[in-house]
Amino acid sequence: PAMTAHIARAALGPQGLRRVWGLVRRREAALALAAVGLSMVTIFTIVPNLSAYLQFNAGWPRERLSLLYLFGGLASLALMTVAGRATDRFGATPMVVLAAVWISIVVALGIVPGKPVIPTLAFFVLFMAGTSIRGVSVSALVSRVPPPDERAGYQSAQSAVQHLAGAVGALGSTLVLVERPDKSLGNMGALGVVTIVGTLLVPVAAAAVERRVRARERAEALASRTEGAIQPPSGSGDEMEPVTA
């Protein structure tokens, strides 16, 4: 059938925007979006420049780039499953902290010096694996922020923040990096330091979000138990028995 309901609701656009704004301005939602945004900025300051960096700074042959992505992808696939189970067991914040330390060390060894001081394959695989662990744990945490009736609106806002943060990271890196005569990238060390600082801020936001989410979930669970306790059990004798002749 023709899809015309969105036209009938067009007049409600400003009201819908006000609802989304009312959601994202709440402290836990704002912190969750900050964690998502910082994660994306720190990834996209590095990722768009990785191919050139690996070829011209690290000396990795162009015809073998596919091997890096193959092994990096396999490592990410394996660790995402492990990270998901660990997040369910230990909580999101410890996993975000682990990922932040992991990524910071890898960037310090692979980006800050201007060329990797560890094997290029190891740097690339470890970088992809660390960002995958962080992505799983952050996504699991922020999915608990919106109530069910506001989840779609929040997810839309989160998607917008992800794309904007990725664009900011990618464009911001072009303001820092320079191309040397040998086509290698200069100022990668400065970009690496910025990436580390942003990476270490993600666990701060994630911890604040998880504290608030857990407090809300405990309050909701307590309210649910209290409501159940005051309900008379069925068959308790409160119902009137029918009178028989």
Tab-separated table of C-alpha atoms in Angstrom:
chain	number	residue	atom	x	y	z
A	1	PRO	CA	0.000	0.000	0.000
A	2	ALA	CA	0.976	3.644	-0.432
A	3	MET	CA	3.070	4.967	2.467
A	4	THR	CA	1.518	8.319	3.315
A	5	ALA	CA	1.382	8.294	7.116
A	6	HIS	CA	4.631	10.277	7.347
A	7	ILE	CA	2.975	13.117	5.372
A	8	ALA	CA	0.056	13.235	7.802
A	9	ARG	CA	2.507	13.460	10.697
A	10	ALA	CA	4.689	16.144	9.110
A	11	ALA	CA	3.146	18.841	11.303
A	12	LEU	CA	4.450	16.961	14.350
A	13	GLY	CA	8.058	17.419	13.267
A	14	PRO	CA	8.965	20.140	15.791
A	15	GLN	CA	7.305	18.132	18.549
A	16	GLY	CA	9.357	15.093	17.572
A	17	LEU	CA	12.544	17.165	17.643
A	18	ARG	CA	11.627	18.464	21.095
A	19	ARG	CA	11.163	14.893	22.310
A	20	VAL	CA	14.559	13.859	20.973
A	21	TRP	CA	16.178	16.948	22.494
A	22	GLY	CA	14.508	16.211	25.804
A	23	LEU	CA	15.988	12.727	25.676
A	24	VAL	CA	19.564	13.562	24.691
A	25	ARG	CA	19.853	16.433	27.162
A	26	ARG	CA	19.411	14.003	30.059
A	27	ARG	CA	22.715	13.478	31.813
A	28	GLU	CA	23.127	9.780	31.154
A	29	ALA	CA	22.117	10.120	27.497
A	30	ALA	CA	24.471	13.062	26.968
A	31	LEU	CA	27.339	11.134	28.552
A	32	ALA	CA	26.535	8.074	26.438
A	33	LEU	CA	26.606	10.155	23.270
A	34	ALA	CA	29.892	11.684	24.428
A	35	ALA	CA	31.384	8.201	24.840
A	36	VAL	CA	30.172	7.219	21.373
A	37	GLY	CA	31.434	10.458	19.827
A	38	LEU	CA	34.866	10.220	21.422
A	39	SER	CA	35.187	6.611	20.278
A	40	MET	CA	34.416	7.554	16.691
A	41	VAL	CA	36.652	10.650	16.662
A	42	THR	CA	39.643	8.709	17.933
A	43	ILE	CA	39.114	5.955	15.363
A	44	PHE	CA	38.664	8.266	12.387
A	45	THR	CA	41.656	10.449	13.131
A	46	ILE	CA	43.710	7.352	12.336
A	47	VAL	CA	41.778	5.013	10.033
A	48	PRO	CA	41.464	7.206	6.887
A	49	ASN	CA	45.230	7.743	6.934
A	50	LEU	CA	46.302	4.196	7.745
A	51	SER	CA	46.858	3.027	4.173
A	52	ALA	CA	49.219	5.899	3.341
A	53	TYR	CA	50.900	5.678	6.731
A	54	LEU	CA	51.557	1.967	6.472
A	55	GLN	CA	52.926	2.261	2.934
A	56	PHE	CA	55.061	5.379	3.135
A	57	ASN	CA	55.963	5.600	6.837
A	58	ALA	CA	56.135	1.921	7.758
A	59	GLY	CA	57.302	0.698	4.334
A	60	TRP	CA	54.589	-1.951	3.973
A	61	PRO	CA	54.188	-3.039	0.313
A	62	ARG	CA	50.968	-1.857	-1.302
A	63	GLU	CA	50.316	-5.261	-2.890
A	64	ARG	CA	50.275	-6.841	0.588
A	65	LEU	CA	47.831	-4.433	2.232
A	66	SER	CA	45.085	-7.021	1.889
A	67	LEU	CA	46.951	-9.287	4.309
A	68	LEU	CA	46.773	-6.640	7.014
A	69	TYR	CA	43.015	-6.300	6.628
A	70	LEU	CA	42.568	-10.062	6.471
A	71	PHE	CA	44.378	-10.738	9.745
A	72	GLY	CA	42.989	-7.602	11.374
A	73	GLY	CA	39.459	-8.600	10.424
A	74	LEU	CA	39.896	-12.147	11.708
A	75	ALA	CA	41.255	-10.857	15.024
A	76	SER	CA	38.355	-8.437	15.364
A	77	LEU	CA	35.827	-11.157	14.591
A	78	ALA	CA	37.266	-13.447	17.240
A	79	LEU	CA	37.687	-10.805	19.926
A	80	MET	CA	34.248	-9.252	19.443
A	81	THR	CA	32.666	-12.501	20.598
A	82	VAL	CA	34.987	-12.700	23.607
A	83	ALA	CA	34.431	-9.022	24.403
A	84	GLY	CA	30.660	-9.439	24.298
A	85	ARG	CA	30.711	-12.293	26.784
A	86	ALA	CA	33.197	-10.494	29.036
A	87	THR	CA	31.044	-7.349	28.989
A	88	ASP	CA	28.008	-9.355	30.092
A	89	ARG	CA	30.025	-10.953	32.876
A	90	PHE	CA	32.172	-8.107	34.212
A	91	GLY	CA	30.297	-5.005	33.083
A	92	ALA	CA	30.976	-2.504	30.341
A	93	THR	CA	33.262	-0.126	32.221
A	94	PRO	CA	36.094	-2.614	32.931
A	95	MET	CA	36.093	-3.639	29.276
A	96	VAL	CA	36.138	-0.016	28.099
A	97	VAL	CA	39.067	0.645	30.435
A	98	LEU	CA	40.882	-2.422	29.090
A	99	ALA	CA	40.275	-1.305	25.513
A	100	ALA	CA	41.417	2.260	26.257
A	101	VAL	CA	44.699	1.074	27.766
A	102	TRP	CA	45.134	-1.419	24.903
A	103	ILE	CA	44.540	1.189	22.174
A	104	SER	CA	46.703	3.797	23.905
A	105	ILE	CA	49.675	1.429	24.129
A	106	VAL	CA	49.274	0.345	20.508
A	107	VAL	CA	49.050	3.955	19.300
A	108	ALA	CA	52.032	4.931	21.463
A	109	LEU	CA	54.109	2.180	19.847
A	110	GLY	CA	52.712	2.338	16.343
A	111	ILE	CA	51.760	5.967	15.655
A	112	VAL	CA	53.479	8.395	18.050
A	113	PRO	CA	57.064	7.584	16.921
A	114	GLY	CA	56.142	8.459	13.314
A	115	LYS	CA	56.518	4.844	12.214
A	116	PRO	CA	55.764	1.601	14.082
A	117	VAL	CA	58.442	0.413	16.513
A	118	ILE	CA	56.736	-2.977	16.549
A	119	PRO	CA	56.113	-5.199	13.506
A	120	THR	CA	53.617	-3.535	11.185
A	121	LEU	CA	51.344	-6.576	11.066
A	122	ALA	CA	51.247	-6.747	14.869
A	123	PHE	CA	50.467	-3.019	15.121
A	124	PHE	CA	47.593	-3.204	12.642
A	125	VAL	CA	46.038	-6.343	14.109
A	126	LEU	CA	46.295	-5.027	17.679
A	127	PHE	CA	44.815	-1.661	16.684
A	128	MET	CA	41.810	-3.244	14.998
A	129	ALA	CA	41.323	-5.689	17.854
A	130	GLY	CA	41.409	-2.958	20.502
A	131	THR	CA	38.903	-0.758	18.703
A	132	SER	CA	36.613	-3.775	18.226
A	133	ILE	CA	36.654	-4.555	21.958
A	134	ARG	CA	35.812	-0.949	22.757
A	135	GLY	CA	33.071	-0.836	20.133
A	136	VAL	CA	31.305	-3.889	21.564
A	137	SER	CA	31.464	-2.730	25.189
A	138	VAL	CA	30.417	0.861	24.446
A	139	SER	CA	27.544	-0.306	22.231
A	140	ALA	CA	26.326	-2.732	24.889
A	141	LEU	CA	26.374	0.020	27.509
A	142	VAL	CA	24.651	2.789	25.560
A	143	SER	CA	21.886	0.409	24.433
A	144	ARG	CA	20.708	0.415	28.080
A	145	VAL	CA	20.341	4.203	28.233
A	146	PRO	CA	16.973	4.875	26.534
A	147	PRO	CA	13.682	3.471	27.825
A	148	PRO	CA	11.857	1.230	25.318
A	149	ASP	CA	9.471	3.935	24.106
A	150	GLU	CA	12.370	6.298	23.299
A	151	ARG	CA	14.831	3.796	21.883
A	152	ALA	CA	14.294	4.622	18.210
A	153	GLY	CA	14.712	8.352	18.777
A	154	TYR	CA	17.849	7.810	20.814
A	155	GLN	CA	19.317	5.439	18.219
A	156	SER	CA	18.720	8.081	15.545
A	157	ALA	CA	20.522	10.691	17.628
A	158	GLN	CA	23.343	8.244	18.299
A	159	SER	CA	23.724	7.469	14.603
A	160	ALA	CA	23.933	11.186	13.841
A	161	VAL	CA	26.615	11.651	16.511
A	162	GLN	CA	28.603	8.701	15.140
A	163	HIS	CA	28.645	10.082	11.609
A	164	LEU	CA	29.411	13.637	12.695
A	165	ALA	CA	32.198	12.468	15.017
A	166	GLY	CA	33.705	10.344	12.255
A	167	ALA	CA	33.673	13.341	9.921
A	168	VAL	CA	35.238	15.570	12.584
A	169	GLY	CA	38.003	13.044	13.196
A	170	ALA	CA	38.745	12.552	9.498
A	171	LEU	CA	38.672	16.263	8.653
A	172	GLY	CA	40.561	17.226	11.799
A	173	SER	CA	43.421	14.901	10.897
A	174	THR	CA	43.888	16.754	7.603
A	175	LEU	CA	44.572	19.948	9.572
A	176	VAL	CA	47.385	18.231	11.460
A	177	LEU	CA	49.052	15.985	8.899
A	178	VAL	CA	51.419	17.075	6.160
A	179	GLU	CA	52.801	15.155	3.192
A	180	ARG	CA	56.576	15.032	3.001
A	181	PRO	CA	58.468	14.929	-0.325
A	182	ASP	CA	58.824	11.143	-0.027
A	183	LYS	CA	55.000	10.914	0.406
A	184	SER	CA	55.293	9.889	4.057
A	185	LEU	CA	52.991	11.609	6.554
A	186	GLY	CA	54.378	14.168	8.953
A	187	ASN	CA	52.914	15.057	12.373
A	188	MET	CA	51.582	11.545	12.908
A	189	GLY	CA	53.112	11.681	16.378
A	190	ALA	CA	51.004	14.716	17.319
A	191	LEU	CA	47.918	13.014	15.912
A	192	GLY	CA	48.731	9.917	17.954
A	193	VAL	CA	48.952	11.961	21.163
A	194	VAL	CA	45.556	13.551	20.458
A	195	THR	CA	44.129	10.092	19.808
A	196	ILE	CA	45.477	8.760	23.106
A	197	VAL	CA	44.011	11.676	25.073
A	198	GLY	CA	40.582	11.177	23.501
A	199	THR	CA	40.805	7.421	23.997
A	200	LEU	CA	41.501	7.774	27.720
A	201	LEU	CA	38.458	10.038	28.130
A	202	VAL	CA	36.061	7.359	26.856
A	203	PRO	CA	36.199	5.233	30.072
A	204	VAL	CA	35.443	8.338	32.156
A	205	ALA	CA	32.204	8.935	30.268
A	206	ALA	CA	31.382	5.212	30.171
A	207	ALA	CA	31.822	4.815	33.938
A	208	ALA	CA	29.488	7.751	34.607
A	209	VAL	CA	26.892	6.291	32.246
A	210	GLU	CA	27.045	2.826	33.804
A	211	ARG	CA	26.652	4.200	37.343
A	212	ARG	CA	23.522	6.086	36.357
A	213	VAL	CA	22.073	3.234	34.318
A	214	ARG	CA	22.602	0.718	37.120
A	215	ALA	CA	21.037	3.069	39.670
A	216	ARG	CA	17.975	3.481	37.446
A	217	GLU	CA	17.715	-0.256	36.803
A	218	ARG	CA	17.920	-1.007	40.551
A	219	ALA	CA	15.199	1.548	41.247
A	220	GLU	CA	12.988	0.064	38.533
A	221	ALA	CA	13.555	-3.470	39.851
A	222	LEU	CA	12.719	-2.364	43.397
A	223	ALA	CA	9.566	-0.606	42.233
A	224	SER	CA	8.544	-3.731	40.317
A	225	ARG	CA	9.059	-5.965	43.371
A	226	THR	CA	7.182	-3.538	45.595
A	227	GLU	CA	4.263	-3.410	43.185
A	228	GLY	CA	4.188	-7.204	43.020
A	229	ALA	CA	4.264	-7.495	46.797
A	230	ILE	CA	1.153	-5.399	47.314
A	231	GLN	CA	-0.873	-7.366	44.779
A	232	PRO	CA	-3.083	-9.967	46.522
A	233	PRO	CA	-2.146	-13.470	45.360
A	234	SER	CA	-4.724	-15.204	43.245
A	235	GLY	CA	-6.872	-17.698	45.148
A	236	SER	CA	-6.111	-16.031	48.499
A	237	GLY	CA	-9.737	-15.978	49.511
A	238	ASP	CA	-10.311	-12.306	48.763
A	239	GLU	CA	-12.731	-13.209	45.979
A	240	MET	CA	-16.296	-13.899	47.108
A	241	GLU	CA	-17.403	-17.476	46.806
A	242	PRO	CA	-20.585	-18.002	44.769
A	243	VAL	CA	-23.646	-18.820	46.871
A	244	THR	CA	-25.225	-22.171	46.067
A	245	ALA	CA	-28.743	-23.257	46.947
